[in-house]
CSV table of C-alpha atoms and ligand atoms in Angstrom, one decimal:
chain,number,residue,atom,x,y,z
A,596,MET,CA,110.0,41.8,45.1
A,597,LEU,CA,106.7,41.7,47.0
A,598,PRO,CA,103.6,43.2,45.3
A,599,PHE,CA,102.9,46.8,46.4
A,600,SER,CA,100.8,47.2,49.5
A,601,GLN,CA,99.7,50.4,51.2
A,602,TYR,CA,99.8,48.6,54.5
A,603,ASP,CA,102.9,47.7,56.6
A,604,ALA,CA,103.8,44.2,57.7
A,605,ASP,CA,101.3,44.4,60.5
A,606,GLY,CA,98.5,45.4,58.2
A,607,ARG,CA,98.5,49.0,59.3
A,608,LEU,CA,98.1,51.9,57.0
A,609,HIS,CA,101.5,53.1,55.7
A,610,HIS,CA,100.4,54.9,52.6
A,611,LEU,CA,96.9,55.9,51.5
A,612,ILE,CA,96.6,55.4,47.7
A,613,THR,CA,93.1,53.8,47.5
A,614,LEU,CA,90.1,52.7,49.4
A,615,GLU,CA,89.7,49.6,47.2
A,616,GLY,CA,89.6,46.5,49.4
A,617,MET,CA,89.6,48.4,52.7
A,618,SER,CA,87.5,46.7,55.3
A,619,SER,CA,84.6,48.2,57.2
A,620,ALA,CA,86.7,48.1,60.4
A,621,GLN,CA,89.6,50.0,58.7
A,622,VAL,CA,87.3,52.7,57.4
A,623,ARG,CA,85.5,53.0,60.7
A,624,GLU,CA,88.8,53.4,62.6
A,625,LEU,CA,89.6,56.4,60.4
A,626,LEU,CA,86.1,57.8,60.7
A,627,ASP,CA,86.2,57.5,64.5
A,628,ARG,CA,89.5,59.3,64.6
A,629,ALA,CA,88.2,62.0,62.3
A,630,GLN,CA,85.1,62.4,64.5
A,631,ALA,CA,87.3,63.2,67.4
A,632,HIS,CA,88.6,66.2,65.5
A,633,LEU,CA,85.1,67.7,64.8
A,634,ARG,CA,84.0,70.7,66.8
A,635,ARG,CA,80.7,72.5,67.1
A,636,PRO,CA,80.1,75.5,64.8
A,637,GLY,CA,81.8,78.5,66.3
A,638,GLU,CA,84.2,76.6,68.5
A,639,PRO,CA,87.9,76.8,67.7
A,640,PRO,CA,89.2,74.0,65.5
A,641,ALA,CA,90.8,70.9,67.1
A,642,ARG,CA,94.6,71.1,67.5
A,643,SER,CA,97.3,68.9,68.9
A,644,ARG,CA,101.1,68.4,68.7
A,645,ALA,CA,100.7,64.8,67.3
A,646,LEU,CA,102.8,65.8,64.2
A,647,GLU,CA,105.4,67.9,66.0
A,648,GLY,CA,108.8,67.4,64.3
A,649,VAL,CA,107.0,65.9,61.2
A,650,SER,CA,107.3,67.5,57.8
A,651,VAL,CA,104.5,67.2,55.3
A,652,GLY,CA,105.1,68.2,51.6
A,653,SER,CA,102.4,68.7,49.0
A,654,ILE,CA,102.9,68.3,45.3
A,655,PHE,CA,99.8,69.1,43.2
A,656,THR,CA,100.1,68.9,39.4
A,657,GLU,CA,96.3,69.5,39.0
A,658,PRO,CA,94.4,72.4,40.5
A,659,SER,CA,92.8,72.1,43.9
A,660,THR,CA,91.2,74.4,46.5
A,661,ARG,CA,89.6,72.1,49.1
A,662,THR,CA,92.0,69.1,49.2
A,663,ARG,CA,95.1,71.2,49.2
A,664,ALA,CA,93.9,73.8,51.7
A,665,SER,CA,92.5,71.1,54.1
A,666,PHE,CA,95.6,68.9,54.0
A,667,GLU,CA,97.7,72.0,54.8
A,668,LEU,CA,95.4,73.1,57.7
A,669,ALA,CA,95.2,69.5,59.0
A,670,ALA,CA,99.0,69.2,59.1
A,671,ARG,CA,99.4,72.6,60.7
A,672,ARG,CA,96.7,72.0,63.3
A,673,LEU,CA,98.7,68.8,64.3
A,674,GLY,CA,101.9,70.8,64.7
A,675,ALA,CA,103.7,69.7,61.5
A,676,ASP,CA,106.0,71.7,59.3
A,677,VAL,CA,104.3,72.2,55.9
A,678,LEU,CA,105.7,72.6,52.4
A,679,ASN,CA,103.5,73.3,49.4
A,680,LEU,CA,105.6,72.9,46.3
A,681,GLU,CA,104.5,75.4,43.6
A,682,ILE,CA,104.8,73.1,40.7
A,683,GLN,CA,105.0,75.8,38.0
A,684,LEU,CA,107.9,77.4,39.9
A,685,SER,CA,109.6,74.1,40.6
A,686,SER,CA,112.4,72.4,38.7
A,687,ARG,CA,109.8,70.0,37.2
A,688,VAL,CA,109.2,72.6,34.5
A,689,LYS,CA,113.0,72.3,33.7
A,690,GLY,CA,112.5,68.6,33.1
A,691,GLU,CA,113.3,67.2,36.5
A,692,THR,CA,111.5,63.8,37.0
A,693,VAL,CA,108.9,63.2,39.6
A,694,LEU,CA,111.3,60.9,41.5
A,695,ASP,CA,114.1,63.4,41.5
A,696,THR,CA,111.7,66.0,42.9
A,697,ILE,CA,110.7,63.5,45.6
A,698,TYR,CA,114.3,62.5,46.4
A,699,THR,CA,115.2,66.1,46.7
A,700,LEU,CA,112.4,66.8,49.2
A,701,GLN,CA,113.1,63.6,51.0
A,702,ALA,CA,116.7,64.8,51.4
A,703,MET,CA,115.2,67.7,53.3
A,704,ALA,CA,113.5,65.3,55.7
A,705,VAL,CA,110.0,65.4,54.3
A,706,ASP,CA,108.1,62.5,56.1
A,707,VAL,CA,104.8,62.6,54.3
A,708,PHE,CA,104.1,63.4,50.6
A,709,VAL,CA,100.6,64.5,49.6
A,710,ILE,CA,100.3,64.1,45.9
A,711,ARG,CA,97.6,65.0,43.3
A,712,ASP,CA,98.4,64.0,39.8
A,713,ALA,CA,96.6,63.6,36.5
A,714,GLU,CA,98.4,60.4,35.7
A,715,VAL,CA,97.3,57.0,36.8
A,716,GLY,CA,99.8,55.2,39.0
A,717,VAL,CA,102.0,58.1,40.1
A,718,CYS,CA,101.1,57.9,43.8
A,719,GLN,CA,101.9,54.2,44.0
A,720,TYR,CA,105.1,54.7,41.9
A,721,VAL,CA,106.3,57.3,44.4
A,722,ALA,CA,105.3,55.1,47.4
A,723,GLU,CA,107.4,52.3,45.9
A,724,HIS,CA,110.5,54.5,45.8
A,725,VAL,CA,110.4,56.5,49.1
A,726,GLN,CA,112.3,55.5,52.2
A,727,PRO,CA,110.6,53.1,54.5
A,728,HIS,CA,109.7,55.7,57.1
A,729,VAL,CA,108.1,58.0,54.5
A,730,SER,CA,104.3,57.9,53.7
A,731,VAL,CA,102.5,58.9,50.5
A,732,LEU,CA,98.9,60.1,50.6
A,733,SER,CA,96.9,60.5,47.5
A,734,ALA,CA,95.1,63.8,47.1
A,735,GLY,CA,93.3,62.6,44.0
A,736,GLU,CA,94.7,60.5,41.1
A,737,ALA,CA,93.4,61.0,37.6
A,738,HIS,CA,89.9,59.5,37.3
A,739,VAL,CA,90.7,56.5,39.5
A,740,SER,CA,90.9,57.5,43.2
A,741,HIS,CA,90.4,60.2,45.7
A,742,PRO,CA,90.5,58.3,49.0
A,743,THR,CA,90.3,61.2,51.5
A,744,GLN,CA,87.3,62.5,49.6
A,745,GLY,CA,85.6,59.1,49.9
A,746,LEU,CA,86.3,59.1,53.7
A,747,LEU,CA,84.9,62.6,54.2
A,748,ASP,CA,81.8,61.7,52.2
A,749,ALA,CA,81.3,58.7,54.4
A,750,LEU,CA,81.9,60.8,57.5
A,751,THR,CA,79.3,63.3,56.3
A,752,ILE,CA,76.7,60.6,55.7
A,753,LEU,CA,77.4,59.1,59.2
A,754,GLN,CA,77.0,62.5,60.8
A,755,PHE,CA,73.6,63.3,59.1
A,756,LYS,CA,72.2,59.8,58.8
A,757,GLY,CA,73.8,57.8,61.7
A,758,GLY,CA,74.7,54.8,59.6
A,759,PHE,CA,74.8,53.3,56.1
A,760,ARG,CA,72.9,50.0,55.9
A,761,ASP,CA,69.4,51.3,55.5
A,762,LEU,CA,70.2,54.1,53.0
A,763,VAL,CA,69.6,54.6,49.4
A,764,VAL,CA,72.6,56.6,48.0
A,765,ALA,CA,72.5,58.0,44.5
A,766,VAL,CA,75.7,59.2,42.9
A,767,VAL,CA,74.6,61.4,40.0
A,768,GLY,CA,76.3,62.9,36.9
A,769,ASP,CA,79.6,62.3,35.3
A,770,VAL,CA,80.4,59.0,37.1
A,771,ARG,CA,82.6,57.7,34.3
A,772,HIS,CA,85.4,60.3,34.7
A,773,SER,CA,85.1,60.8,38.4
A,774,ARG,CA,87.7,59.8,40.9
A,775,VAL,CA,85.3,61.0,43.6
A,776,ALA,CA,82.6,58.5,42.4
A,777,ARG,CA,85.1,55.6,42.4
A,778,SER,CA,86.3,56.2,45.9
A,779,ALA,CA,82.7,56.7,47.0
A,780,TYR,CA,81.8,53.4,45.5
A,781,GLU,CA,84.7,51.7,47.3
A,782,VAL,CA,83.9,53.2,50.7
A,783,PHE,CA,80.2,52.7,50.4
A,784,THR,CA,80.8,49.1,49.4
A,785,ALA,CA,83.0,48.6,52.5
A,786,LEU,CA,80.4,50.1,54.7
A,787,GLU,CA,77.6,48.1,53.1
A,788,VAL,CA,75.3,50.9,52.1
A,789,GLY,CA,71.8,49.6,51.6
A,790,GLU,CA,71.4,50.5,48.0
A,791,LEU,CA,74.0,52.3,45.9
A,792,ARG,CA,72.9,53.9,42.6
A,793,ILE,CA,74.9,55.4,39.8
A,794,VAL,CA,72.8,57.8,37.8
A,795,GLY,CA,73.7,59.6,34.6
A,796,PRO,CA,73.6,59.8,30.8
A,797,ARG,CA,74.8,56.5,29.3
A,798,ALA,CA,77.9,58.2,27.9
A,799,LEU,CA,78.9,59.4,31.4
A,800,LEU,CA,78.3,56.1,33.2
A,801,PRO,CA,81.2,53.7,33.7
A,802,GLU,CA,81.7,50.6,31.5
A,803,ALA,CA,79.2,47.8,32.3
A,804,GLY,CA,80.9,45.6,34.9
A,805,GLU,CA,82.7,48.3,36.6
A,806,MET,CA,81.1,49.0,40.0
A,807,PRO,CA,79.4,45.7,40.5
A,808,GLY,CA,76.5,45.8,42.9
A,809,ALA,CA,75.6,49.4,42.1
A,810,ARG,CA,72.2,49.9,40.3
A,811,ARG,CA,72.5,51.9,37.0
A,812,PHE,CA,69.9,54.6,36.1
A,813,GLU,CA,69.8,56.6,32.9
A,814,SER,CA,67.1,58.9,34.2
A,815,LEU,CA,67.7,61.5,36.9
A,816,GLU,CA,64.1,61.2,38.2
A,817,ALA,CA,64.2,57.4,38.5
A,818,GLY,CA,67.7,57.5,40.0
A,819,ILE,CA,66.9,59.9,42.9
A,820,LEU,CA,63.4,58.6,43.6
A,821,HIS,CA,63.2,57.9,47.4
A,822,ALA,CA,67.0,58.4,47.8
A,823,ASP,CA,68.3,59.3,51.3
A,824,VAL,CA,71.5,60.8,49.9
A,825,VAL,CA,72.0,62.5,46.5
A,826,MET,CA,75.6,63.1,45.6
A,827,MET,CA,76.0,65.3,42.6
A,828,LEU,CA,79.1,65.3,40.4
A,829,ARG,CA,80.8,67.9,38.3
A,830,ILE,CA,81.3,67.2,34.6
A,831,GLN,CA,85.0,66.5,34.3
A,832,ARG,CA,85.6,68.5,31.2
A,833,GLU,CA,89.4,68.1,31.6
A,834,ARG,CA,89.1,64.4,31.1
A,835,MET,CA,86.9,64.5,28.0
A,836,ALA,CA,87.5,65.1,24.3
A,837,GLU,CA,86.2,68.6,23.3
A,838,ALA,CA,83.5,67.0,21.1
A,839,SER,CA,82.2,64.9,24.0
A,840,ILE,CA,81.6,67.8,26.4
A,841,PRO,CA,77.9,68.2,26.9
A,842,ASP,CA,76.4,71.6,26.3
A,843,PRO,CA,75.9,73.2,29.8
A,844,HIS,CA,72.3,74.3,29.1
A,845,ASP,CA,71.2,71.0,27.7
A,846,TYR,CA,72.9,69.2,30.5
A,847,CYS,CA,71.2,71.4,33.1
A,848,ALA,CA,67.8,70.9,31.5
A,849,ARG,CA,68.1,67.1,31.6
A,850,TRP,CA,70.4,66.4,34.6
A,851,GLY,CA,70.5,69.5,36.8
A,852,LEU,CA,69.3,69.0,40.3
A,853,THR,CA,66.6,71.6,41.0
A,854,ALA,CA,64.4,72.0,44.1
A,855,LYS,CA,61.5,70.5,42.1
A,856,ARG,CA,63.4,67.4,41.1
A,857,LEU,CA,64.8,67.0,44.6
A,858,LYS,CA,61.2,66.5,45.9
A,859,LEU,CA,61.5,63.0,44.4
A,860,ALA,CA,64.0,62.0,47.0
A,861,ARG,CA,63.1,61.4,50.6
A,862,PRO,CA,61.8,64.5,52.4
A,863,GLU,CA,64.9,64.4,54.7
A,864,ALA,CA,67.4,63.6,52.0
A,865,ILE,CA,70.8,65.3,52.1
A,866,VAL,CA,72.5,66.7,49.0
A,867,MET,CA,76.3,66.4,48.6
A,868,HIS,CA,78.8,67.7,46.1
A,869,PRO,CA,82.6,67.3,46.3
A,870,GLY,CA,83.2,70.7,44.7
A,871,PRO,CA,84.1,72.6,42.8
A,872,MET,CA,80.4,73.1,41.7
A,873,ASN,CA,79.2,74.3,38.4
A,874,ARG,CA,76.2,76.2,39.6
A,875,GLU,CA,73.2,76.0,37.2
A,876,VAL,CA,74.8,73.1,35.3
A,877,GLU,CA,74.7,69.9,37.5
A,878,ILE,CA,73.2,71.7,40.5
A,879,ALA,CA,70.9,74.7,40.9
A,880,SER,CA,71.9,77.4,43.5
A,881,GLU,CA,68.6,76.9,45.2
A,882,VAL,CA,69.7,73.4,46.0
A,883,ALA,CA,73.4,74.0,46.6
A,884,ASP,CA,72.5,76.7,49.2
A,885,GLY,CA,69.2,75.1,50.3
A,886,PRO,CA,68.1,73.3,53.4
A,887,HIS,CA,69.1,69.8,52.2
A,888,SER,CA,72.6,70.8,51.2
A,889,VAL,CA,75.5,69.5,53.4
A,890,ILE,CA,78.2,70.6,51.0
A,891,ARG,CA,79.9,73.0,53.4
A,892,GLN,CA,79.9,70.4,56.1
A,893,GLN,CA,81.7,68.1,53.7
A,894,VAL,CA,84.4,70.7,53.4
A,895,THR,CA,84.6,71.0,57.2
A,896,ASN,CA,84.8,67.2,57.5
A,897,GLY,CA,87.7,67.2,55.0
A,898,VAL,CA,90.0,68.8,57.5
A,899,ALA,CA,89.1,66.3,60.2
A,900,VAL,CA,89.5,63.3,57.9
A,901,ARG,CA,92.9,64.5,56.7
A,902,MET,CA,94.0,65.1,60.3
A,903,ALA,CA,92.9,61.5,61.0
A,904,VAL,CA,94.9,60.1,58.1
A,905,LEU,CA,98.0,62.0,58.9
A,906,GLU,CA,97.9,61.0,62.6
A,907,THR,CA,97.3,57.4,61.6
A,908,VAL,CA,100.3,57.0,59.2
A,909,ILE,CA,102.6,58.8,61.5
A,910,GLY,CA,101.4,56.8,64.5
A,911,ASN,CA,102.0,53.6,62.6
A,912,ARG,CA,105.4,54.8,61.6
A,913,ASP,CA,106.3,55.5,65.2
A,914,ARG,CA,105.0,52.1,66.2
A,915,ARG,CA,107.3,50.4,63.6
A,916,ARG,CA,110.2,52.5,64.8
A,917,GLY,CA,109.5,51.6,68.5
A,918,ARG,CA,109.8,47.9,67.7
A,919,ARG,CA,113.3,48.3,66.4
B,1143,LIG,N1,86.7,67.8,46.1
B,1143,LIG,C1,88.0,68.2,45.6
B,1143,LIG,O1,88.9,67.4,45.4
B,1143,LIG,O2,88.1,69.6,45.5
B,1143,LIG,P1,89.4,70.3,45.0
B,1143,LIG,O3,89.7,69.9,43.6
B,1143,LIG,O4,89.1,71.8,45.2
B,1143,LIG,O5,90.5,69.8,45.9
């Protein structure tokens, strides 16, 4: 059996499980496609019939607001039929396996599965078992990967900074438990960001050797000094032992991004956060809602990125079918 690949025999995207190893050209193709779906503020959102006749099913076993809503809107704006399985009301709670759930929905002609799961490997496992015309898109997997988040973060930086190579990008906070940080690392590496920094208390930085090429900082002030982009991360309480969870007040005092601290970054720096935010813990409201914040634009860009990914995998499927 061939080792798993998220690409088809022609090297085109079939599934999207990870950004690891993706080339700059592959990332830029997705970003270009996403940019075509962006509209000016106040204009109606982009729509097309590119996914007419396609069914998109979402299965989220971890909570989500942004990813789930934006995948649904993306699919609907492309004309797809959309199913959001309510996992607590599904037969999974009666002991049905993940594969039996997938096979059941596949029998109803679901073409694309959007999966968020707390367990490492579930997206790939499902991708290895679906029919050849079906695609699996990760909507966030444990602490390891959140590929569409990485793409929307890159799109946001491109929008505000015009490129990547001259930038200092600081990823700050609970990097160790963050799938957002890992996908950001992968996409920023592909795009050859000038200087990538990971910044946080030692206990919340990844193991030494993970994220080669990124500079490590155990001081917020040093880590964001002259940064062009400051990406704040939430403390992933759900992935920590109770005893390891930092006290929110202590954390805020040492690691919270305030307007005063943000002055250490470049004057035109942008502040990002994947959400959901813990206001007055990792980020002060004056920063989250302030002039440097592009957090809401990240959310807007999430719909465009997910439209691009859906269009891409369905376009590639149709290309494979056309050859037969
Ligand atoms: N950024 C992100 O994944 O947010 P949700 O958990 O709300 O989807």
